[in-house]
Amino acid sequence: MKLKTILFFLVLFLMSCSSEEKDKLPPAEVNLNFTELSKTWDEGIPLGNGMLGALIWEKEGKLRFSLDRADLWDLRPMENLDKPEWQFSWVKQQWEKNTYEKVQQMFDAPYDRNPAPSKIPGAALEFNISKFGKVKSFILDISTATCRIEWESGVAMEAFVNAEKTTGWFRFTGLDSYLIFDLLPPSYSKPADSTSVDSHSGQDLYLLGYEPGESMAEQNHVMYQQKGWGAFSYQVSLRFSEKKGTTEGCWSISSDYPNSEKQVPAAEQTASAMAAGYSEELKEHKEWWKNYWLQSSISIPDTTLLKQWYLEMYKLGAATGNGAPPISLQAVWTADNGKLPPWKGDFHHDLNTQLSYWPAYSSNHLEQERGYIDWLVKNRPEFERYTRTFYQKRGLNVPGVTTLTGQPMGGWIQYSFGPTVSAWLGHHFYLHWRYTMDREFLEKEAYPWIRDVAVFFTDIAKQGNNGLKKLPLSSSPEIFNNSRQAWFDNTTNFDLGLIRWTFEKAAELAGELGKKEEAEQWQKELDLWPEFDIDPATGFTFIKGVPYNESHRHFSHLIGFHPLGVVDWSKGEKDQKIIKSTIETLNRIGPDWWCGYSYSWLGNLKARAFDGEGAAEALRTFTECFCLKNSFHVNGDQTKSGKSKFVYRPFTLEGNFAFASGLQEMLIQSHTGIVRLFPAIPGNWKDLSFSKLRTEGAFLVSAKMKNGQVNDVEIIAEKGGEIKIMNPFENQEINTSSPFQINDKIISIKTTPGQKIKMTPK
């Protein structure tokens, strides 16, 4: 009897755990669910694991898998970046002499004129589905990261990209004959179809000048090898098995660069995977995604925003990890239309990579963000060489537009060679430290990066007429686009925000490490730079004499407010007036020339100003007007309803991830050192919750609101230390599992590593 009782309660416990896990997995309502196949590559179902990716769609009546790998790049050097003129001082001379067209021809034009360097696609799989009949369902199940298709004939297909291995899989069931399929190379040898959608695609792939690749077929194995520029090559392997009614296959892509660590060839990876089998690899894959989803979850009454957030979290998991480089403009979903991807699929560090990682911190997905830091550290020698060569200065700067290996690509050089790029990247080093409280990371990576950026600013600075320091030339992405007018003799609010933030944080981190003299040095340097230029009526200007008086896609001028927090609501009435007038000006000038990411960024801005209705409205506009049916952000207003005069559809990812960050800012904020729960939610959001969102200080917080009242808060102190929380229970008495103090509505609790705390109102 005793044993039966124990077993009974054990079963109840296991059922409870299973139910709790299920509650934290994405609800079925957030899946992509269609009754027909997508007809363009950029509306395909996206699968990925950071290194490998696939888009599933229909092309000319066939089911198509567009196959991609993150490190497939044509790395030929950009023209003219080896000439004596390639120096910041020469650029300044041409600007001063009003001969700036020389700069544009030397360093900007080659980016548009030359097809490479560029990200390139891998291959495609095509399946003859002509006998399958009408599609019954076409689904992306984000909880398991699998795509499923069912036809009315009874044929079904399931596909996934293994979350932890460099393999992708498909399985067809219900077949009444052998499945016909092909492995197809990209269009390296012929012009592209000119009827492609307005996706801002680049030049035709065939202009890269590649010789046709080599194909090989043997029993149950097809392989394709492509030589690229120089000694680079890549291999695509497909293995398959067929038995009555079922065909399943495994594919992989491997790349081979000279003087780089050798990879396991794709053919060996597929052989090993086939030996393990579809079911075993699917089991491992699903386990990884289950653990991924258990890291955090949310529940809000707005189903549109809820679905988009889960889709963004899915894409974050699918576009990062496995030693992959950072999220580029399209990550592992390169255009499959015979052309180069929009803006060459490169790494734009004047906004795009930075915004892509905003949500990783508070969503508790730091493993997905770590690859960004690792790539920056790995390529630091290249960045230092660039700093010495182009700027002829000590310290550290990073090209604003780079290749896979961190080399500069040019383009609009105000931004692709901008002087403060490394500072915005340094913000992510700082965030990683604050959200992990990893002191080894602080000492060996975060402080050295920010310190060396500070050294660069010290070296490059000039003294202005007012006795304060300034940059020799300054810009604000991408104000005045690529004209001479885009350079300024004084320092813009964009550059100034990054400079002031860098010195402030260099002093803070040096102090944290006990480096008193260095902390004092950086504080002195900070005091030598001017304050922001603020118009009392309109808030942040671009620069003194240039107000924000026309619609623009970049909100670079107010970077000091968000994301840097140099100006913040918490600092009092002066800053609050600046923030209010700045946002009012954005609203008044309007969105004529905004992109989708502008609305995502606006959602973050309004959340920081505690405007829940405004934040939700901006994020909903992004979701409803600037995303395709597969959730991809395509920059222009696809509804053509006046949300922007941009109505084109170039796919880039930063708007997607900035959306997720904005929603998280509505639910929790900790950038001031004080945790705020539900700080910016609409008044009609009465029942909502979140689980294990992460705060600065390395605390995991879960909270529930019922009928407009917070009734449950749980905290896990990962590293210990003091947590400060703005009292979420208003005037009610508080029950806690740990001693606390409350002063001026702020609850303070001293914690130990791993401690769990529960708070409820009495």
mmCIF file of N, CA, C and O in Angstrom, residues 274-360:
data_model
loop_
_atom_site.group_PDB
_atom_site.id
_atom_site.type_symbol
_atom_site.label_atom_id
_atom_site.label_comp_id
_atom_site.label_asym_id
_atom_site.label_seq_id
_atom_site.Cartn_x
_atom_site.Cartn_y
_atom_site.Cartn_z
ATOM 1 N N MET A 274 22.895 9.462 -41.594
ATOM 2 C CA MET A 274 22.033 8.381 -42.070
ATOM 3 C C MET A 274 22.209 7.124 -41.234
ATOM 4 O O MET A 274 21.252 6.369 -41.026
ATOM 5 N N ALA A 275 23.428 6.922 -40.732
ATOM 6 C CA ALA A 275 23.663 5.767 -39.863
ATOM 7 C C ALA A 275 22.882 5.907 -38.561
ATOM 8 O O ALA A 275 22.379 4.927 -38.009
ATOM 9 N N ALA A 276 22.785 7.134 -38.060
ATOM 10 C CA ALA A 276 22.008 7.374 -36.840
ATOM 11 C C ALA A 276 20.516 7.258 -37.115
ATOM 12 O O ALA A 276 19.755 6.725 -36.304
ATOM 13 N N GLY A 277 20.091 7.770 -38.273
ATOM 14 C CA GLY A 277 18.704 7.634 -38.667
ATOM 15 C C GLY A 277 17.852 8.859 -38.388
ATOM 16 O O GLY A 277 18.142 9.660 -37.489
ATOM 17 N N TYR A 278 16.814 9.002 -39.165
ATOM 18 C CA TYR A 278 15.904 10.139 -39.078
ATOM 19 C C TYR A 278 15.312 10.283 -37.679
ATOM 20 O O TYR A 278 15.336 11.369 -37.078
ATOM 21 N N SER A 279 14.796 9.213 -37.158
ATOM 22 C CA SER A 279 14.075 9.284 -35.881
ATOM 23 C C SER A 279 14.988 9.703 -34.742
ATOM 24 O O SER A 279 14.598 10.505 -33.877
ATOM 25 N N GLU A 280 16.201 9.176 -34.718
ATOM 26 C CA GLU A 280 17.137 9.515 -33.644
ATOM 27 C C GLU A 280 17.534 10.982 -33.714
ATOM 28 O O GLU A 280 17.586 11.678 -32.699
ATOM 29 N N GLU A 281 17.831 11.465 -34.929
ATOM 30 C CA GLU A 281 18.218 12.871 -35.061
ATOM 31 C C GLU A 281 17.041 13.801 -34.761
ATOM 32 O O GLU A 281 17.218 14.876 -34.185
ATOM 33 N N LEU A 282 15.837 13.406 -35.138
ATOM 34 C CA LEU A 282 14.666 14.220 -34.824
ATOM 35 C C LEU A 282 14.450 14.290 -33.311
ATOM 36 O O LEU A 282 14.104 15.357 -32.769
ATOM 37 N N LYS A 283 14.680 13.190 -32.635
ATOM 38 C CA LYS A 283 14.534 13.163 -31.178
ATOM 39 C C LYS A 283 15.507 14.140 -30.520
ATOM 40 O O LYS A 283 15.125 14.925 -29.639
ATOM 41 N N GLU A 284 16.779 14.114 -30.939
ATOM 42 C CA GLU A 284 17.782 15.040 -30.395
ATOM 43 C C GLU A 284 17.403 16.490 -30.703
ATOM 44 O O GLU A 284 17.530 17.374 -29.847
ATOM 45 N N HIS A 285 16.968 16.708 -31.910
ATOM 46 C CA HIS A 285 16.566 18.045 -32.353
ATOM 47 C C HIS A 285 15.418 18.594 -31.507
ATOM 48 O O HIS A 285 15.461 19.738 -31.018
ATOM 49 N N LYS A 286 14.399 17.775 -31.291
ATOM 50 C CA LYS A 286 13.252 18.220 -30.503
ATOM 51 C C LYS A 286 13.643 18.500 -29.051
ATOM 52 O O LYS A 286 13.100 19.428 -28.424
ATOM 53 N N GLU A 287 14.564 17.724 -28.514
ATOM 54 C CA GLU A 287 14.997 17.944 -27.137
ATOM 55 C C GLU A 287 15.694 19.298 -27.000
ATOM 56 O O GLU A 287 15.480 20.017 -26.015
ATOM 57 N N TRP A 288 16.517 19.632 -27.987
ATOM 58 C CA TRP A 288 17.194 20.942 -27.941
ATOM 59 C C TRP A 288 16.153 22.060 -27.947
ATOM 60 O O TRP A 288 16.236 22.990 -27.145
ATOM 61 N N TRP A 289 15.168 21.974 -28.835
ATOM 62 C CA TRP A 289 14.180 23.045 -28.927
ATOM 63 C C TRP A 289 13.296 23.108 -27.687
ATOM 64 O O TRP A 289 12.882 24.187 -27.259
ATOM 65 N N LYS A 290 13.001 21.947 -27.086
ATOM 66 C CA LYS A 290 12.226 21.979 -25.847
ATOM 67 C C LYS A 290 12.977 22.758 -24.776
ATOM 68 O O LYS A 290 12.405 23.628 -24.093
ATOM 69 N N ASN A 291 14.268 22.479 -24.627
ATOM 70 C CA ASN A 291 15.075 23.193 -23.641
ATOM 71 C C ASN A 291 15.188 24.676 -23.979
ATOM 72 O O ASN A 291 15.206 25.529 -23.085
ATOM 73 N N TYR A 292 15.256 24.980 -25.260
ATOM 74 C CA TYR A 292 15.313 26.381 -25.688
ATOM 75 C C TYR A 292 14.056 27.121 -25.233
ATOM 76 O O TYR A 292 14.134 28.213 -24.653
ATOM 77 N N TRP A 293 12.902 26.521 -25.482
ATOM 78 C CA TRP A 293 11.650 27.205 -25.133
ATOM 79 C C TRP A 293 11.440 27.299 -23.627
ATOM 80 O O TRP A 293 10.779 28.232 -23.146
ATOM 81 N N LEU A 294 12.005 26.375 -22.865
ATOM 82 C CA LEU A 294 11.847 26.428 -21.418
ATOM 83 C C LEU A 294 12.673 27.539 -20.776
ATOM 84 O O LEU A 294 12.510 27.831 -19.594
ATOM 85 N N GLN A 295 13.544 28.182 -21.552
ATOM 86 C CA GLN A 295 14.372 29.261 -20.995
ATOM 87 C C GLN A 295 13.555 30.510 -20.692
ATOM 88 O O GLN A 295 13.928 31.296 -19.826
ATOM 89 N N SER A 296 12.468 30.721 -21.410
ATOM 90 C CA SER A 296 11.587 31.854 -21.094
ATOM 91 C C SER A 296 10.291 31.692 -21.863
ATOM 92 O O SER A 296 10.230 30.992 -22.879
ATOM 93 N N SER A 297 9.256 32.357 -21.374
ATOM 94 C CA SER A 297 7.969 32.351 -22.063
ATOM 95 C C SER A 297 7.177 33.579 -21.647
ATOM 96 O O SER A 297 7.472 34.202 -20.617
ATOM 97 N N ILE A 298 6.179 33.928 -22.441
ATOM 98 C CA ILE A 298 5.304 35.050 -22.094
ATOM 99 C C ILE A 298 3.864 34.676 -22.421
ATOM 100 O O ILE A 298 3.601 33.781 -23.233
ATOM 101 N N SER A 299 2.934 35.371 -21.799
ATOM 102 C CA SER A 299 1.522 35.247 -22.124
ATOM 103 C C SER A 299 0.901 36.625 -22.025
ATOM 104 O O SER A 299 0.955 37.256 -20.958
ATOM 105 N N ILE A 300 0.375 37.135 -23.140
ATOM 106 C CA ILE A 300 -0.249 38.458 -23.160
ATOM 107 C C ILE A 300 -1.577 38.360 -23.894
ATOM 108 O O ILE A 300 -1.781 37.457 -24.718
ATOM 109 N N PRO A 301 -2.509 39.284 -23.640
ATOM 110 C CA PRO A 301 -3.832 39.187 -24.263
ATOM 111 C C PRO A 301 -3.870 39.585 -25.731
ATOM 112 O O PRO A 301 -4.856 39.299 -26.409
ATOM 113 N N ASP A 302 -2.834 40.245 -26.230
ATOM 114 C CA ASP A 302 -2.797 40.659 -27.631
ATOM 115 C C ASP A 302 -2.238 39.497 -28.453
ATOM 116 O O ASP A 302 -1.024 39.255 -28.485
ATOM 117 N N THR A 303 -3.102 38.761 -29.134
ATOM 118 C CA THR A 303 -2.674 37.551 -29.844
ATOM 119 C C THR A 303 -1.767 37.858 -31.037
ATOM 120 O O THR A 303 -0.914 37.044 -31.394
ATOM 121 N N THR A 304 -1.938 39.025 -31.640
ATOM 122 C CA THR A 304 -1.084 39.404 -32.773
ATOM 123 C C THR A 304 0.362 39.586 -32.317
ATOM 124 O O THR A 304 1.296 39.056 -32.925
ATOM 125 N N LEU A 305 0.551 40.342 -31.241
ATOM 126 C CA LEU A 305 1.898 40.573 -30.733
ATOM 127 C C LEU A 305 2.488 39.304 -30.136
ATOM 128 O O LEU A 305 3.695 39.054 -30.249
ATOM 129 N N LEU A 306 1.646 38.503 -29.486
ATOM 130 C CA LEU A 306 2.125 37.253 -28.900
ATOM 131 C C LEU A 306 2.676 36.333 -29.975
ATOM 132 O O LEU A 306 3.772 35.764 -29.827
ATOM 133 N N LYS A 307 1.936 36.172 -31.056
ATOM 134 C CA LYS A 307 2.390 35.290 -32.136
ATOM 135 C C LYS A 307 3.688 35.793 -32.742
ATOM 136 O O LYS A 307 4.632 35.015 -32.970
ATOM 137 N N GLN A 308 3.778 37.098 -32.985
ATOM 138 C CA GLN A 308 4.999 37.638 -33.591
ATOM 139 C C GLN A 308 6.192 37.440 -32.671
ATOM 140 O O GLN A 308 7.289 37.113 -33.133
ATOM 141 N N TRP A 309 6.003 37.628 -31.365
ATOM 142 C CA TRP A 309 7.124 37.445 -30.423
ATOM 143 C C TRP A 309 7.640 36.014 -30.474
ATOM 144 O O TRP A 309 8.854 35.791 -30.536
ATOM 145 N N TYR A 310 6.745 35.051 -30.457
ATOM 146 C CA TYR A 310 7.193 33.658 -30.506
ATOM 147 C C TYR A 310 7.881 33.341 -31.830
ATOM 148 O O TYR A 310 8.865 32.597 -31.873
ATOM 149 N N LEU A 311 7.401 33.917 -32.921
ATOM 150 C CA LEU A 311 8.064 33.699 -34.205
ATOM 151 C C LEU A 311 9.454 34.333 -34.223
ATOM 152 O O LEU A 311 10.384 33.795 -34.830
ATOM 153 N N GLU A 312 9.604 35.484 -33.542
ATOM 154 C CA GLU A 312 10.941 36.098 -33.466
ATOM 155 C C GLU A 312 11.881 35.263 -32.609
ATOM 156 O O GLU A 312 13.061 35.095 -32.924
ATOM 157 N N MET A 313 11.365 34.731 -31.503
ATOM 158 C CA MET A 313 12.191 33.862 -30.672
ATOM 159 C C MET A 313 12.591 32.600 -31.433
ATOM 160 O O MET A 313 13.707 32.098 -31.297
ATOM 161 N N TYR A 314 11.659 32.113 -32.259
ATOM 162 C CA TYR A 314 11.992 30.958 -33.106
ATOM 163 C C TYR A 314 13.123 31.315 -34.060
ATOM 164 O O TYR A 314 14.107 30.570 -34.194
ATOM 165 N N LYS A 315 13.013 32.448 -34.739
ATOM 166 C CA LYS A 315 14.057 32.836 -35.698
ATOM 167 C C LYS A 315 15.386 33.090 -34.997
ATOM 168 O O LYS A 315 16.449 32.822 -35.558
ATOM 169 N N LEU A 316 15.339 33.614 -33.759
ATOM 170 C CA LEU A 316 16.580 33.820 -33.015
ATOM 171 C C LEU A 316 17.284 32.481 -32.784
ATOM 172 O O LEU A 316 18.500 32.367 -32.979
ATOM 173 N N GLY A 317 16.529 31.462 -32.392
ATOM 174 C CA GLY A 317 17.124 30.149 -32.199
ATOM 175 C C GLY A 317 17.588 29.529 -33.496
ATOM 176 O O GLY A 317 18.601 28.823 -33.531
ATOM 177 N N ALA A 318 16.871 29.791 -34.590
ATOM 178 C CA ALA A 318 17.201 29.191 -35.881
ATOM 179 C C ALA A 318 18.358 29.892 -36.580
ATOM 180 O O ALA A 318 19.001 29.307 -37.451
ATOM 181 N N ALA A 319 18.643 31.146 -36.216
ATOM 182 C CA ALA A 319 19.666 31.934 -36.912
ATOM 183 C C ALA A 319 20.965 32.047 -36.133
ATOM 184 O O ALA A 319 21.888 32.734 -36.579
ATOM 185 N N THR A 320 21.067 31.384 -34.986
ATOM 186 C CA THR A 320 22.256 31.514 -34.145
ATOM 187 C C THR A 320 22.689 30.144 -33.640
ATOM 188 O O THR A 320 21.909 29.196 -33.609
ATOM 189 N N GLY A 321 23.950 30.076 -33.199
ATOM 190 C CA GLY A 321 24.458 28.851 -32.587
ATOM 191 C C GLY A 321 25.328 28.036 -33.523
ATOM 192 O O GLY A 321 25.571 28.389 -34.680
ATOM 193 N N ASN A 322 25.862 26.938 -33.006
ATOM 194 C CA ASN A 322 26.677 25.998 -33.771
ATOM 195 C C ASN A 322 27.927 26.630 -34.373
ATOM 196 O O ASN A 322 28.377 26.252 -35.457
ATOM 197 N N GLY A 323 28.506 27.592 -33.657
ATOM 198 C CA GLY A 323 29.729 28.219 -34.137
ATOM 199 C C GLY A 323 29.534 29.118 -35.331
ATOM 200 O O GLY A 323 30.507 29.481 -36.009
ATOM 201 N N ALA A 324 28.294 29.493 -35.607
ATOM 202 C CA ALA A 324 27.995 30.324 -36.772
ATOM 203 C C ALA A 324 28.447 31.758 -36.537
ATOM 204 O O ALA A 324 28.563 32.217 -35.398
ATOM 205 N N PRO A 325 28.701 32.499 -37.610
ATOM 206 C CA PRO A 325 28.985 33.931 -37.482
ATOM 207 C C PRO A 325 27.746 34.667 -37.011
ATOM 208 O O PRO A 325 26.666 34.073 -36.881
ATOM 209 N N PRO A 326 27.841 35.965 -36.752
ATOM 210 C CA PRO A 326 26.658 36.720 -36.284
ATOM 211 C C PRO A 326 25.519 36.699 -37.296
ATOM 212 O O PRO A 326 25.689 36.310 -38.459
ATOM 213 N N ILE A 327 24.372 37.130 -36.837
ATOM 214 C CA ILE A 327 23.210 37.278 -37.720
ATOM 215 C C ILE A 327 23.528 38.373 -38.733
ATOM 216 O O ILE A 327 23.685 39.542 -38.374
ATOM 217 N N SER A 328 23.647 37.998 -39.988
ATOM 218 C CA SER A 328 23.848 38.991 -41.036
ATOM 219 C C SER A 328 22.486 39.516 -41.482
ATOM 220 O O SER A 328 21.472 39.252 -40.845
ATOM 221 N N LEU A 329 22.446 40.219 -42.596
ATOM 222 C CA LEU A 329 21.183 40.835 -42.994
ATOM 223 C C LEU A 329 20.065 39.810 -43.185
ATOM 224 O O LEU A 329 18.911 40.063 -42.843
ATOM 225 N N GLN A 330 20.417 38.632 -43.746
ATOM 226 C CA GLN A 330 19.400 37.593 -43.936
ATOM 227 C C GLN A 330 19.772 36.284 -43.246
ATOM 228 O O GLN A 330 19.069 35.283 -43.409
ATOM 229 N N ALA A 331 20.883 36.252 -42.519
ATOM 230 C CA ALA A 331 21.334 35.065 -41.789
ATOM 231 C C ALA A 331 21.429 33.870 -42.738
ATOM 232 O O ALA A 331 22.066 33.964 -43.782
ATOM 233 N N VAL A 332 20.771 32.750 -42.399
ATOM 234 C CA VAL A 332 20.889 31.521 -43.195
ATOM 235 C C VAL A 332 19.743 31.372 -44.186
ATOM 236 O O VAL A 332 19.392 30.249 -44.572
ATOM 237 N N TRP A 333 19.176 32.497 -44.621
ATOM 238 C CA TRP A 333 18.083 32.468 -45.578
ATOM 239 C C TRP A 333 18.400 33.392 -46.746
ATOM 240 O O TRP A 333 17.679 34.343 -47.052
ATOM 241 N N THR A 334 19.497 33.079 -47.426
ATOM 242 C CA THR A 334 19.956 33.875 -48.552
ATOM 243 C C THR A 334 18.971 33.778 -49.713
ATOM 244 O O THR A 334 18.368 32.727 -49.947
ATOM 245 N N ALA A 335 18.846 34.858 -50.450
ATOM 246 C CA ALA A 335 17.907 34.920 -51.575
ATOM 247 C C ALA A 335 18.117 33.756 -52.540
ATOM 248 O O ALA A 335 19.249 33.397 -52.870
ATOM 249 N N ASP A 336 17.023 33.183 -52.993
ATOM 250 C CA ASP A 336 17.063 32.097 -53.972
ATOM 251 C C ASP A 336 16.294 32.542 -55.208
ATOM 252 O O ASP A 336 15.197 32.074 -55.499
ATOM 253 N N ASN A 337 16.893 33.503 -55.921
ATOM 254 C CA ASN A 337 16.251 34.023 -57.135
ATOM 255 C C ASN A 337 17.270 34.277 -58.239
ATOM 256 O O ASN A 337 17.012 35.054 -59.152
ATOM 257 N N GLY A 338 18.433 33.627 -58.124
ATOM 258 C CA GLY A 338 19.457 33.798 -59.141
ATOM 259 C C GLY A 338 20.265 35.063 -58.987
ATOM 260 O O GLY A 338 21.105 35.372 -59.832
ATOM 261 N N LYS A 339 20.023 35.786 -57.897
ATOM 262 C CA LYS A 339 20.715 37.051 -57.682
ATOM 263 C C LYS A 339 21.427 37.074 -56.342
ATOM 264 O O LYS A 339 21.173 36.238 -55.465
ATOM 265 N N LEU A 340 22.326 38.031 -56.184
ATOM 266 C CA LEU A 340 22.933 38.264 -54.887
ATOM 267 C C LEU A 340 21.868 38.749 -53.916
ATOM 268 O O LEU A 340 20.889 39.381 -54.324
ATOM 269 N N PRO A 341 22.033 38.485 -52.642
ATOM 270 C CA PRO A 341 21.017 38.909 -51.673
ATOM 271 C C PRO A 341 20.995 40.423 -51.507
ATOM 272 O O PRO A 341 21.951 41.116 -51.887
ATOM 273 N N PRO A 342 19.909 40.969 -50.966
ATOM 274 C CA PRO A 342 19.863 42.413 -50.704
ATOM 275 C C PRO A 342 21.074 42.872 -49.902
ATOM 276 O O PRO A 342 21.420 42.266 -48.893
ATOM 277 N N TRP A 343 21.701 43.926 -50.366
ATOM 278 C CA TRP A 343 22.891 44.493 -49.734
ATOM 279 C C TRP A 343 23.953 43.416 -49.469
ATOM 280 O O TRP A 343 24.679 43.465 -48.486
ATOM 281 N N LYS A 344 23.990 42.422 -50.398
ATOM 282 C CA LYS A 344 25.021 41.373 -50.389
ATOM 283 C C LYS A 344 24.977 40.483 -49.149
ATOM 284 O O LYS A 344 25.919 39.733 -48.901
ATOM 285 N N GLY A 345 23.914 40.578 -48.375
ATOM 286 C CA GLY A 345 23.785 39.710 -47.211
ATOM 287 C C GLY A 345 24.896 39.898 -46.201
ATOM 288 O O GLY A 345 25.218 38.986 -45.436
ATOM 289 N N ASP A 346 25.445 41.109 -46.152
ATOM 290 C CA ASP A 346 26.664 41.322 -45.362
ATOM 291 C C ASP A 346 26.352 41.666 -43.909
ATOM 292 O O ASP A 346 25.214 41.569 -43.445
ATOM 293 N N PHE A 347 27.383 42.061 -43.189
ATOM 294 C CA PHE A 347 27.242 42.438 -41.786
ATOM 295 C C PHE A 347 27.277 43.959 -41.702
ATOM 296 O O PHE A 347 28.333 44.577 -41.831
ATOM 297 N N HIS A 348 26.109 44.556 -41.524
ATOM 298 C CA HIS A 348 25.986 46.004 -41.370
ATOM 299 C C HIS A 348 25.991 46.330 -39.872
ATOM 300 O O HIS A 348 25.056 45.964 -39.151
ATOM 301 N N HIS A 349 27.038 47.018 -39.430
ATOM 302 C CA HIS A 349 27.175 47.347 -38.012
ATOM 303 C C HIS A 349 26.779 48.791 -37.712
ATOM 304 O O HIS A 349 27.186 49.339 -36.682
ATOM 305 N N ASP A 350 26.000 49.404 -38.601
ATOM 306 C CA ASP A 350 25.498 50.748 -38.284
ATOM 307 C C ASP A 350 24.073 50.679 -37.765
ATOM 308 O O ASP A 350 23.452 51.702 -37.528
ATOM 309 N N LEU A 351 23.568 49.448 -37.566
ATOM 310 C CA LEU A 351 22.245 49.247 -36.988
ATOM 311 C C LEU A 351 21.865 47.771 -36.998
ATOM 312 O O LEU A 351 21.369 47.245 -36.020
ATOM 313 N N ASN A 352 22.133 47.079 -38.119
ATOM 314 C CA ASN A 352 21.502 45.789 -38.357
ATOM 315 C C ASN A 352 21.950 44.686 -37.406
ATOM 316 O O ASN A 352 21.116 43.979 -36.842
ATOM 317 N N THR A 353 23.247 44.493 -37.235
ATOM 318 C CA THR A 353 23.662 43.437 -36.304
ATOM 319 C C THR A 353 23.295 43.808 -34.875
ATOM 320 O O THR A 353 22.896 42.944 -34.080
ATOM 321 N N GLN A 354 23.420 45.075 -34.532
ATOM 322 C CA GLN A 354 23.134 45.484 -33.154
ATOM 323 C C GLN A 354 21.680 45.213 -32.774
ATOM 324 O O GLN A 354 21.398 44.629 -31.723
ATOM 325 N N LEU A 355 20.747 45.630 -33.616
ATOM 326 C CA LEU A 355 19.337 45.425 -33.304
ATOM 327 C C LEU A 355 18.982 43.941 -33.242
ATOM 328 O O LEU A 355 18.099 43.536 -32.486
ATOM 329 N N SER A 356 19.686 43.136 -34.041
ATOM 330 C CA SER A 356 19.366 41.710 -34.099
ATOM 331 C C SER A 356 19.588 40.998 -32.772
ATOM 332 O O SER A 356 18.980 39.949 -32.524
ATOM 333 N N TYR A 357 20.442 41.542 -31.922
ATOM 334 C CA TYR A 357 20.725 40.874 -30.652
ATOM 335 C C TYR A 357 20.071 41.556 -29.453
ATOM 336 O O TYR A 357 20.231 41.095 -28.327
ATOM 337 N N TRP A 358 19.334 42.622 -29.683
ATOM 338 C CA TRP A 358 18.659 43.281 -28.563
ATOM 339 C C TRP A 358 17.812 42.327 -27.724
ATOM 340 O O TRP A 358 17.842 42.395 -26.492
ATOM 341 N N PRO A 359 17.035 41.412 -28.325
ATOM 342 C CA PRO A 359 16.139 40.616 -27.474
ATOM 343 C C PRO A 359 16.811 39.465 -26.753
ATOM 344 O O PRO A 359 16.203 38.852 -25.868
ATOM 345 N N ALA A 360 18.043 39.136 -27.103
ATOM 346 C CA ALA A 360 18.673 37.929 -26.550
ATOM 347 C C ALA A 360 18.873 38.021 -25.050
ATOM 348 O O ALA A 360 18.849 37.004 -24.351
#
